[in-house]
mmCIF file of C-alpha atoms and ligand atoms in Angstrom:
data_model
loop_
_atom_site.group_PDB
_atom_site.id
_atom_site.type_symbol
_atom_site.label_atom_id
_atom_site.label_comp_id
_atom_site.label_asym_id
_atom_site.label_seq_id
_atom_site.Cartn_x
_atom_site.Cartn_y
_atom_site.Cartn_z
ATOM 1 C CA UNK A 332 91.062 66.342 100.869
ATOM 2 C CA UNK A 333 89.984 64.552 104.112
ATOM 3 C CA UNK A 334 87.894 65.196 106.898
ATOM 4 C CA UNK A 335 87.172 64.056 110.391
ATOM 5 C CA UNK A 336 83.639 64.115 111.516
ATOM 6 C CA UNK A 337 82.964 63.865 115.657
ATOM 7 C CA UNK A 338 79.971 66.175 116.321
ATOM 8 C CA UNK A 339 79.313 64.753 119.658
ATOM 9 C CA UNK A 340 75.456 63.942 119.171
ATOM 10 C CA UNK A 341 75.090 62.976 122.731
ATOM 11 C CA UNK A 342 76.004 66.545 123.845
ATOM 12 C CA UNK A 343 72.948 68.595 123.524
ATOM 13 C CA UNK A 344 72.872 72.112 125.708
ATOM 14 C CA UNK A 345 69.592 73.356 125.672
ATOM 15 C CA UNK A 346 69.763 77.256 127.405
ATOM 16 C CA UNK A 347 71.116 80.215 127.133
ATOM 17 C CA UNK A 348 70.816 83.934 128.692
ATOM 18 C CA UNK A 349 70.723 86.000 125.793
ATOM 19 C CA UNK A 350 69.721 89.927 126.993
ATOM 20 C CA UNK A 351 68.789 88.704 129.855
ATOM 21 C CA UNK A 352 66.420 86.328 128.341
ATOM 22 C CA UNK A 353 66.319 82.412 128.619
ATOM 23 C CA UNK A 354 66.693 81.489 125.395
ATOM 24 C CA UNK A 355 67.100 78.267 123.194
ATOM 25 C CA UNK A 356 71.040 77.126 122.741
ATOM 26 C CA UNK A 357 71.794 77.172 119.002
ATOM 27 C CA UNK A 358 74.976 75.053 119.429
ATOM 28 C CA UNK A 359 73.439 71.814 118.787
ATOM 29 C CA UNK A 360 74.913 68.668 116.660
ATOM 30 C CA UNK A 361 71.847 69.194 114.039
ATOM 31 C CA UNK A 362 73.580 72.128 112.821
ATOM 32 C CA UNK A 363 76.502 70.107 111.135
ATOM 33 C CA UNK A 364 74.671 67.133 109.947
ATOM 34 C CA UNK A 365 73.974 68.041 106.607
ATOM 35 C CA UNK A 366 77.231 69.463 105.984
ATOM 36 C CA UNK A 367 78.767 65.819 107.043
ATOM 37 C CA UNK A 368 76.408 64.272 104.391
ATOM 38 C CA UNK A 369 77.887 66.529 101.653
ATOM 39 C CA UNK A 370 81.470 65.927 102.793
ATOM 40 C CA UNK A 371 80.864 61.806 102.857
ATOM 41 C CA UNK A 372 79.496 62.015 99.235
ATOM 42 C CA UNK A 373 82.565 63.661 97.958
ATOM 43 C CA UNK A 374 86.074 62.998 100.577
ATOM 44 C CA UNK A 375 87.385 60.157 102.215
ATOM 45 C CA UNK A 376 86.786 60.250 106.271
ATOM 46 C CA UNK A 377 89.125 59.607 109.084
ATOM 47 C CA UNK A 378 88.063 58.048 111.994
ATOM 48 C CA UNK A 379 88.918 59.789 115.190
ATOM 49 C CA UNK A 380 91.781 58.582 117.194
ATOM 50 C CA UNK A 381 92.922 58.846 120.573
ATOM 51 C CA UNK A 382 95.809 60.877 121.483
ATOM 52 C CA UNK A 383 97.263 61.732 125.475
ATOM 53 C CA UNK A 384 96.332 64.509 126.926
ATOM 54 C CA UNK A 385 99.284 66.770 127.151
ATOM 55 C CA UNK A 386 98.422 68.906 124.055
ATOM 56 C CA UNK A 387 95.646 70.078 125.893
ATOM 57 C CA UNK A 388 97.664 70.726 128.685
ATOM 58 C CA UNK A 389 100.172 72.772 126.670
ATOM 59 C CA UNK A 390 97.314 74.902 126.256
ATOM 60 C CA UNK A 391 95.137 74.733 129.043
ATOM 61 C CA UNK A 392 96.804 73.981 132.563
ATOM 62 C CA UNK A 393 95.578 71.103 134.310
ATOM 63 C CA UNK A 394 93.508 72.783 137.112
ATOM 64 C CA UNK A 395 91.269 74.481 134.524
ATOM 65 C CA UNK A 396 90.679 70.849 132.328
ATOM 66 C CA UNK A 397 89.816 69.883 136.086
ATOM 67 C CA UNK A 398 87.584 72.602 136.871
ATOM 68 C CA UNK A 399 85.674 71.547 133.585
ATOM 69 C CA UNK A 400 85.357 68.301 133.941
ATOM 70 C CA UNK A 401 84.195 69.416 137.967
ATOM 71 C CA UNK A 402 81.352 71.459 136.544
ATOM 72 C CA UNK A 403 80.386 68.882 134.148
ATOM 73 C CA UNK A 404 79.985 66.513 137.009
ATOM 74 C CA UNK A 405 78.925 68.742 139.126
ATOM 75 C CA UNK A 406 75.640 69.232 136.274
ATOM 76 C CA UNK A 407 74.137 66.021 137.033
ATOM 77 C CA UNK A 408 70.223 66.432 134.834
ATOM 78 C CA UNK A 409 70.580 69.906 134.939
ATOM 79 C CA UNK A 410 72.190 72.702 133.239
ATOM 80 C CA UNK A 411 74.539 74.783 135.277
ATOM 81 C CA UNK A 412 74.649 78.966 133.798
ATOM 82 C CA UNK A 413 77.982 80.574 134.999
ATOM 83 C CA UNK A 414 76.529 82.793 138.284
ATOM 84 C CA UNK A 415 79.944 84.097 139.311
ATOM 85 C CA UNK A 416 82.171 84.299 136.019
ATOM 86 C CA UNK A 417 85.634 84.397 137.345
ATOM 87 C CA UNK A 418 85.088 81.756 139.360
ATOM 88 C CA UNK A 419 82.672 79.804 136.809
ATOM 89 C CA UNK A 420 85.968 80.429 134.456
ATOM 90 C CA UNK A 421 83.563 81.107 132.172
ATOM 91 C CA UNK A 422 82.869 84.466 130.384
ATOM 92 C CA UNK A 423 79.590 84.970 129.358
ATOM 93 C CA UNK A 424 76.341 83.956 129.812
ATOM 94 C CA UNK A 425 75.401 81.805 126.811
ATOM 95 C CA UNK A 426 77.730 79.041 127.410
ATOM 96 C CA UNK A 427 76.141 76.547 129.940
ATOM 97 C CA UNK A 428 77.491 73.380 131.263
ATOM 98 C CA UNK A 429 75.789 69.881 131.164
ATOM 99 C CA UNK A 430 76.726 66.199 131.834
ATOM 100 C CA UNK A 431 77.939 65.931 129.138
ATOM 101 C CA UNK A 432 80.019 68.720 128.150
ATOM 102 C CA UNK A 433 83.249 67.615 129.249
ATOM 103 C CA UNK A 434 82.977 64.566 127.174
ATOM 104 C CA UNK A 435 82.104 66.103 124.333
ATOM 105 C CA UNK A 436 85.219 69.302 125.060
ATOM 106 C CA UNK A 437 87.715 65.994 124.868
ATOM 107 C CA UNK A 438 86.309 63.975 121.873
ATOM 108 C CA UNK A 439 86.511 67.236 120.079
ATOM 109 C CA UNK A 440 90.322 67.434 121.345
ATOM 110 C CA UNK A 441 90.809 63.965 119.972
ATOM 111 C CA UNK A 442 89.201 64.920 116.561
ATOM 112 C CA UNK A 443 90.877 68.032 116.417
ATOM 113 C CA UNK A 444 94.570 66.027 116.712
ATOM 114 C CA UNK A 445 93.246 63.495 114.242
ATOM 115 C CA UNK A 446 92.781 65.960 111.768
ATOM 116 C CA UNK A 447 96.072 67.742 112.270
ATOM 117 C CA UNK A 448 97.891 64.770 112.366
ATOM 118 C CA UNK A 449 96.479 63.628 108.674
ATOM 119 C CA UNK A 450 97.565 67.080 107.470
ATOM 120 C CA UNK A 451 101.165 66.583 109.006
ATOM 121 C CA UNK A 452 101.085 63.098 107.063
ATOM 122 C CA UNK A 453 99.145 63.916 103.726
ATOM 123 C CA UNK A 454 100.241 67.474 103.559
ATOM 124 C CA UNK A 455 97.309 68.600 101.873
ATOM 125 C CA UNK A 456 93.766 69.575 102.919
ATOM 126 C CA UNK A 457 92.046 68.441 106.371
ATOM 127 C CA UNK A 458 88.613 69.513 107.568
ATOM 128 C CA UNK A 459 87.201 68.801 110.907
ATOM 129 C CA UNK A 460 83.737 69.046 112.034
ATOM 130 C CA UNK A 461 83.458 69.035 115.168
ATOM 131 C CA UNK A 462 81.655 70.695 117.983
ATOM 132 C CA UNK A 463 81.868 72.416 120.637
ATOM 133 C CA UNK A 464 83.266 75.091 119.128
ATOM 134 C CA UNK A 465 86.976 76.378 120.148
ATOM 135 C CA UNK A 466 87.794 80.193 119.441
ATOM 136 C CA UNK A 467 86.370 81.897 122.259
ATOM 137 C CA UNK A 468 88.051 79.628 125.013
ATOM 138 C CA UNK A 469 91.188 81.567 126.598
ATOM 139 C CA UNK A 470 94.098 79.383 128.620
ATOM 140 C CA UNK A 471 91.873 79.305 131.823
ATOM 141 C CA UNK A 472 88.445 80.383 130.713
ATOM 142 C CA UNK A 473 85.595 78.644 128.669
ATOM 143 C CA UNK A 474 82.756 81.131 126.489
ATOM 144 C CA UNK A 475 80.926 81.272 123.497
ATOM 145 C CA UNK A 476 80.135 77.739 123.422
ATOM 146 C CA UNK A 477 83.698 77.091 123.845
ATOM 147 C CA UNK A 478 85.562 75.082 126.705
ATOM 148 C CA UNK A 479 89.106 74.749 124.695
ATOM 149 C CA UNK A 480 90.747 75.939 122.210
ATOM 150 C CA UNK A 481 91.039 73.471 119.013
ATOM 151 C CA UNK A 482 92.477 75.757 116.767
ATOM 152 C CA UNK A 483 95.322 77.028 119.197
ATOM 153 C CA UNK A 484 95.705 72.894 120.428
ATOM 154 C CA UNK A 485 96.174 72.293 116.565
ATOM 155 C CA UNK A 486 98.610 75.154 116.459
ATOM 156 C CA UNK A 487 100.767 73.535 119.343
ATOM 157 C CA UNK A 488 100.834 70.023 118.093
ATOM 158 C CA UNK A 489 101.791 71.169 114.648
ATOM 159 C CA UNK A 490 104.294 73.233 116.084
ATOM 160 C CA UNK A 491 105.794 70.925 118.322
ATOM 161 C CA UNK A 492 106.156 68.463 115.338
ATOM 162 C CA UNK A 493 107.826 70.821 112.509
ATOM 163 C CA UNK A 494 108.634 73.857 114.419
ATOM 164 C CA UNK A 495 107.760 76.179 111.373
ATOM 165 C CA UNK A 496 105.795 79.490 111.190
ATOM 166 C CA UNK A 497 102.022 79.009 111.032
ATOM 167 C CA UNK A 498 99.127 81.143 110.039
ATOM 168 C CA UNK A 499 95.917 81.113 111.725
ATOM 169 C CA UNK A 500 92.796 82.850 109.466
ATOM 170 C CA UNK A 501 89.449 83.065 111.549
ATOM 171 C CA UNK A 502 86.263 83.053 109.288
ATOM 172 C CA UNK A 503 83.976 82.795 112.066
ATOM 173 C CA UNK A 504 81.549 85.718 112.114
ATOM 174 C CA UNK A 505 82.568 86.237 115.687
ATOM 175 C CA UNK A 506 85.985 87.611 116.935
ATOM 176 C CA UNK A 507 88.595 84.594 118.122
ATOM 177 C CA UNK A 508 89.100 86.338 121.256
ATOM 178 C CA UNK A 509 90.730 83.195 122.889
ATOM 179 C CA UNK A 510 92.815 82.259 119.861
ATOM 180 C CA UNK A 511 94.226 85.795 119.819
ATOM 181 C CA UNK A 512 94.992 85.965 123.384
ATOM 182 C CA UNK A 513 96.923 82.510 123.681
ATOM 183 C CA UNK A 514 99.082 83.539 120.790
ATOM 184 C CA UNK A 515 99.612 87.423 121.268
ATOM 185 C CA UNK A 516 102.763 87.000 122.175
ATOM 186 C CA UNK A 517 104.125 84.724 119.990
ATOM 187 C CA UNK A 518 105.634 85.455 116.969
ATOM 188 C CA UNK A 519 105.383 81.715 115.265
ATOM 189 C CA UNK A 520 101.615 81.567 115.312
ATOM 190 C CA UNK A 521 100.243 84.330 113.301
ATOM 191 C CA UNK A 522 96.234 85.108 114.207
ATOM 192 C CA UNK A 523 94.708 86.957 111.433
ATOM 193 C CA UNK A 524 90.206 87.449 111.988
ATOM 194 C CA UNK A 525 87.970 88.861 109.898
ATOM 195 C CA UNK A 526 84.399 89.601 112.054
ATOM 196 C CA UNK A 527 81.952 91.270 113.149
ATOM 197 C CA UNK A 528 82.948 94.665 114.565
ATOM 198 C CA UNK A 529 83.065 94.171 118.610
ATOM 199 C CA UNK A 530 81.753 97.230 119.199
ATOM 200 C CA UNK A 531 78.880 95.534 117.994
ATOM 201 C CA UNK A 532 78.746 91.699 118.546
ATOM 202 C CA UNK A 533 80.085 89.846 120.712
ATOM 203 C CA UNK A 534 82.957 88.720 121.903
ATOM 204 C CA UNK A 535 82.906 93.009 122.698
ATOM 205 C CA UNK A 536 85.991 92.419 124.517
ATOM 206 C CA UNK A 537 88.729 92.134 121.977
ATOM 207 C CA UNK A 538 88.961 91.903 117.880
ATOM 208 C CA UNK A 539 89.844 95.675 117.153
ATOM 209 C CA UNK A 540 92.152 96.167 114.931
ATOM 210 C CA UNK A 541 95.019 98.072 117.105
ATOM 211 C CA UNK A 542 95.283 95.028 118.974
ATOM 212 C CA UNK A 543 98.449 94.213 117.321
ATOM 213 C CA UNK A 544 100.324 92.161 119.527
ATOM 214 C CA UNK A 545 102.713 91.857 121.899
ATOM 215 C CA UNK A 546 106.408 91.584 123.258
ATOM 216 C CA UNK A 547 107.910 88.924 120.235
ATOM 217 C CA UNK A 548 104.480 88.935 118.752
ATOM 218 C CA UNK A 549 104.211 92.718 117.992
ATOM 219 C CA UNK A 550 103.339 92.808 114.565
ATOM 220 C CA UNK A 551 101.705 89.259 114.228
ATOM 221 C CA UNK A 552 98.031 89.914 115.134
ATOM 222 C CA UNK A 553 95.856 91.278 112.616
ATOM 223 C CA UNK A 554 92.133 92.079 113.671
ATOM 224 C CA UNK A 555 89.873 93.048 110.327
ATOM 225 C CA UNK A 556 86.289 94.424 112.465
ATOM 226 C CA UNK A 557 83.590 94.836 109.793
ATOM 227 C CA UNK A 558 80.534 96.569 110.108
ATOM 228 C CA UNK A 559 77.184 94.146 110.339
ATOM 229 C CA UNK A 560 75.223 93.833 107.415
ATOM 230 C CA UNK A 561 78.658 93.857 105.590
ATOM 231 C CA UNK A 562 78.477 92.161 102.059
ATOM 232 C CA UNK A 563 80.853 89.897 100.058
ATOM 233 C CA UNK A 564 82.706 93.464 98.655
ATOM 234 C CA UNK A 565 83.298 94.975 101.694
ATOM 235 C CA UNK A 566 84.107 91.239 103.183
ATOM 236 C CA UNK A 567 86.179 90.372 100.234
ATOM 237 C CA UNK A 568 88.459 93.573 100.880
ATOM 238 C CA UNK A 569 89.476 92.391 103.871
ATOM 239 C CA UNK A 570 89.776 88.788 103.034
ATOM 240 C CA UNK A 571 92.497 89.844 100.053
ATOM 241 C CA UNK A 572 94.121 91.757 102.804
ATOM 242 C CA UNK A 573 94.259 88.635 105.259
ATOM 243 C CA UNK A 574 95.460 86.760 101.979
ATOM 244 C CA UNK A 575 98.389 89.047 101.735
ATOM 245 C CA UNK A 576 99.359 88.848 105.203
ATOM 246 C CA UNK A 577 99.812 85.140 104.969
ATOM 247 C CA UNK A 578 101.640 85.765 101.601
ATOM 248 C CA UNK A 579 104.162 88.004 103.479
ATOM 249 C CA UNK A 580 104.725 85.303 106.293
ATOM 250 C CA UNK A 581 104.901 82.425 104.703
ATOM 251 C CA UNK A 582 103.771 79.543 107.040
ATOM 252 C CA UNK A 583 103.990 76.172 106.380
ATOM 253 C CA UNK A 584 100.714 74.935 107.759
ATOM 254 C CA UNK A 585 97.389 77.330 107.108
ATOM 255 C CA UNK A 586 95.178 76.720 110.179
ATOM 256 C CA UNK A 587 91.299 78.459 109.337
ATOM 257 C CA UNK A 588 88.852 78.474 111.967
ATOM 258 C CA UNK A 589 85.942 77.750 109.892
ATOM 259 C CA UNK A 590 82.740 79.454 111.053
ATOM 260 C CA UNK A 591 79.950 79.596 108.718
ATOM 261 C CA UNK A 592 77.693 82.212 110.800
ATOM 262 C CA UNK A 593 78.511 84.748 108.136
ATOM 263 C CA UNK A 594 76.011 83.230 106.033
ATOM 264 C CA UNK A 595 73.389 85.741 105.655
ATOM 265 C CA UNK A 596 70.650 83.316 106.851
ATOM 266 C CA UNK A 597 72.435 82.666 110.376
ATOM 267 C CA UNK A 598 70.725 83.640 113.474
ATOM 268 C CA UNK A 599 74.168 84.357 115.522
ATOM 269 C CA UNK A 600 75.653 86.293 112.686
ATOM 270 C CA UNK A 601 75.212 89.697 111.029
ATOM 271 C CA UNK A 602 76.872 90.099 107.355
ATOM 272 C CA UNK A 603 75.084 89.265 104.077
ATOM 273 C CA UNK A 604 76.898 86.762 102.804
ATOM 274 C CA UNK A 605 75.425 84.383 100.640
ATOM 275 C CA UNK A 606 76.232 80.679 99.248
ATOM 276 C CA UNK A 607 78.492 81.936 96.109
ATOM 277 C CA UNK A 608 80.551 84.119 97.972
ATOM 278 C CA UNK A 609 81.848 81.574 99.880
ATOM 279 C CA UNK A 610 82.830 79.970 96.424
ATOM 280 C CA UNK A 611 85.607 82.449 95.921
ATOM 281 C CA UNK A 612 86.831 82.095 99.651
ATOM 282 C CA UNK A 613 87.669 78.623 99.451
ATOM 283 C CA UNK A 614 89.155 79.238 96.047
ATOM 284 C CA UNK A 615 91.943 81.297 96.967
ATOM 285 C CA UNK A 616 92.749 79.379 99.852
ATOM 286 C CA UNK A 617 93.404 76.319 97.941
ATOM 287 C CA UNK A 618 95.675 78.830 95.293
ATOM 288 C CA UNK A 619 97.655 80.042 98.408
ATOM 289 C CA UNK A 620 98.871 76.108 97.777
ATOM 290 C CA UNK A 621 99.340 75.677 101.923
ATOM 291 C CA UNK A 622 98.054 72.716 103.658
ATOM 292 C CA UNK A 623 95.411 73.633 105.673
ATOM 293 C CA UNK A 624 93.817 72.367 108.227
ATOM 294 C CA UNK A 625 90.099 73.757 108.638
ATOM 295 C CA UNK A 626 88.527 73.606 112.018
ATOM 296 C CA UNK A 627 84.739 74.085 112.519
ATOM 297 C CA UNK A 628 83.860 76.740 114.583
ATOM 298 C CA UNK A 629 80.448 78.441 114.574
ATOM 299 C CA UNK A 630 77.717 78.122 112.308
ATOM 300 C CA UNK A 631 74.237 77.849 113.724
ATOM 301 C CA UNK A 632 71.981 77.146 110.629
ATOM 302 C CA UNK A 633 71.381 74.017 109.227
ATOM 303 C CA UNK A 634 70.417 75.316 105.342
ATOM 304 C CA UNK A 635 73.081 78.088 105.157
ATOM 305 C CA UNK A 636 75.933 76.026 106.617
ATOM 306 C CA UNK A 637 75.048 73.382 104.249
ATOM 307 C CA UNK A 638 75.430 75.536 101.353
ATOM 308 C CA UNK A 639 78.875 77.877 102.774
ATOM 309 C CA UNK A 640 80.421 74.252 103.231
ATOM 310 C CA UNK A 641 79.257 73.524 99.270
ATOM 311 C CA UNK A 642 80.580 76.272 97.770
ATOM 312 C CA UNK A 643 83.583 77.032 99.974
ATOM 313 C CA UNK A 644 85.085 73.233 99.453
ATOM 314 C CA UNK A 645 83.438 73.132 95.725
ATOM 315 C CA UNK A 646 86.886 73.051 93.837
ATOM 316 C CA UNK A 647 88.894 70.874 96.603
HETATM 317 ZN ZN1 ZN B 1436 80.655 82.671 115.630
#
């Protein structure tokens, strides 16, 4: 295994309207730097490259990547919260925009490609931490500490290199609302989540499990909604079921949005998982004998993500 670190250190949002409160951002670099320590002592890393930007244009049309970039500059010393959503493009209120944001959106991009294109090379196992965080942003709008999509960009360059079926499993604690909808449609990329239920947590506006697909990609979205508080046997019932899924379809490339906010000690998250469970998880990926890319998603404490990332990559 191999892994990319690019946590973006410089980028440091600071608010958030949580309940209509002004609260502190959790989405900070701190949050991975242990778990970076603890991959260094044990896999070789890859420095990030630079690649063009037309995979994030295959994703995310120009004007949007624009828009960002806009906003960012727009930011100056300040902090801008989304006031008007659809015209922010951005969905929520927890997801501000600073200076440095669009910076930090594109060295994840160029992290995220590193990492996919080692796993197109080594064919093996690929983890990158990076930050911010990708699952919640749509084609043309950012949220959830997301501006765009890594998973679905990794899904696209893979794709456009061996044009083979691939899954997508999303750990995060938090439905992959944007992954889902880029993909919902197509029949090639296969989006399977296990999270929170949204009748509950946010995202609240999609990750139920009728939402099945569409058109070609009827049949290739699989939502598992669990209810908070959930532990590892009611997770692990889904999680064989999301195994079986990508049994049935047969990818070649295993993309897993890696979000470690199911730990039982994260602030963002609400199931009670704890550091062994997370033991098994990474286990039975490595037996489904795909090569997987692992993308970081959420994840907000610094103890609990340290220990998920210990067991879960223990036996790789
Ligand atoms: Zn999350």
């Amino acid at each position: 295994m191999k892994f990319v670190a690019q946590i973006n250190e410089y980028y440091i949002p600071t608010l958030e309207i949580d309940n209509g409160k002004l609260v502190k951002n959790p989405e900070v670099p701190e949050r991975l730097e242990e778990v970076i320590k603890l991959m260094e002592n044990k896999y070789d890393k890859i420095p990030t490259k630079k690649f063009p930007l037309n995979f994030l244009y295959s994703i995310h049309p120009k004007w949007y990547v624009n828009h960002i970039k806009k906003l960012s500059e727009k930011a100056l010393n300040n902090e801008l919260l989304p006031e008007v959503f659809l015209k922010d493009r951005i969905f929520d209120s927890g997801t501000p925009i600073t200076n440095k944001t669009f910076n930090a959106a594109i060295d994840a991009y160029n992290a995220t490609l590193t990492g996919a294109n080692e796993l197109l090379n080594s064919k093996e196992y690929v983890y990158v931490i990076t930050r911010p965080p990708g699952h919640h942003a749509d084609i043309d709008m950012a949220g959830g500490y997301c501006f765009f999509n890594n998973a679905a960009i990794a899904a696209i360059f893979i794709k456009s290199i061996i044009n083979e079926r691939i899954c997508i499993l999303d750990l995060d604690f938090h439905h992959g609302n944007g992954t889902q909808s880029i993909f919902y449609e197509n029949p090639e990329i296969i989006y399977i989540s296990i999270h929170g239920t949204p009748e509950m947590y946010f995202p609240w506006i999609s990750g139920f499990q009728d939402e099945t697909g569409a058109g070609k990609g009827l049949g290739t979205n699989f939502n598992f909604p669990l209810k908070g508080n959930s532990y590892w046997n009611d997770y692990n019932i889904a999680f064989e079921k999301a195994l079986d899924i990508i049994h049935k379809f047969l990818p070649s490339v295993l993309i897993v949005s890696l979000g470690f906010d199911t730990h039982t000690k994260d602030p963002m998250g609400y199931f009670n998982l704890f550091g062994e469970d997370f033991k098994p998880m990474g286990n039975e990926i490595k037996n489904l004998k795909i090569p997987t890319l692992f993308i970081q998603e959420g994840g907000y404490n610094k103890e609990a993500n340290y220990e998920a990332a210990f067991n879960f990559f223990n036996n790789f």
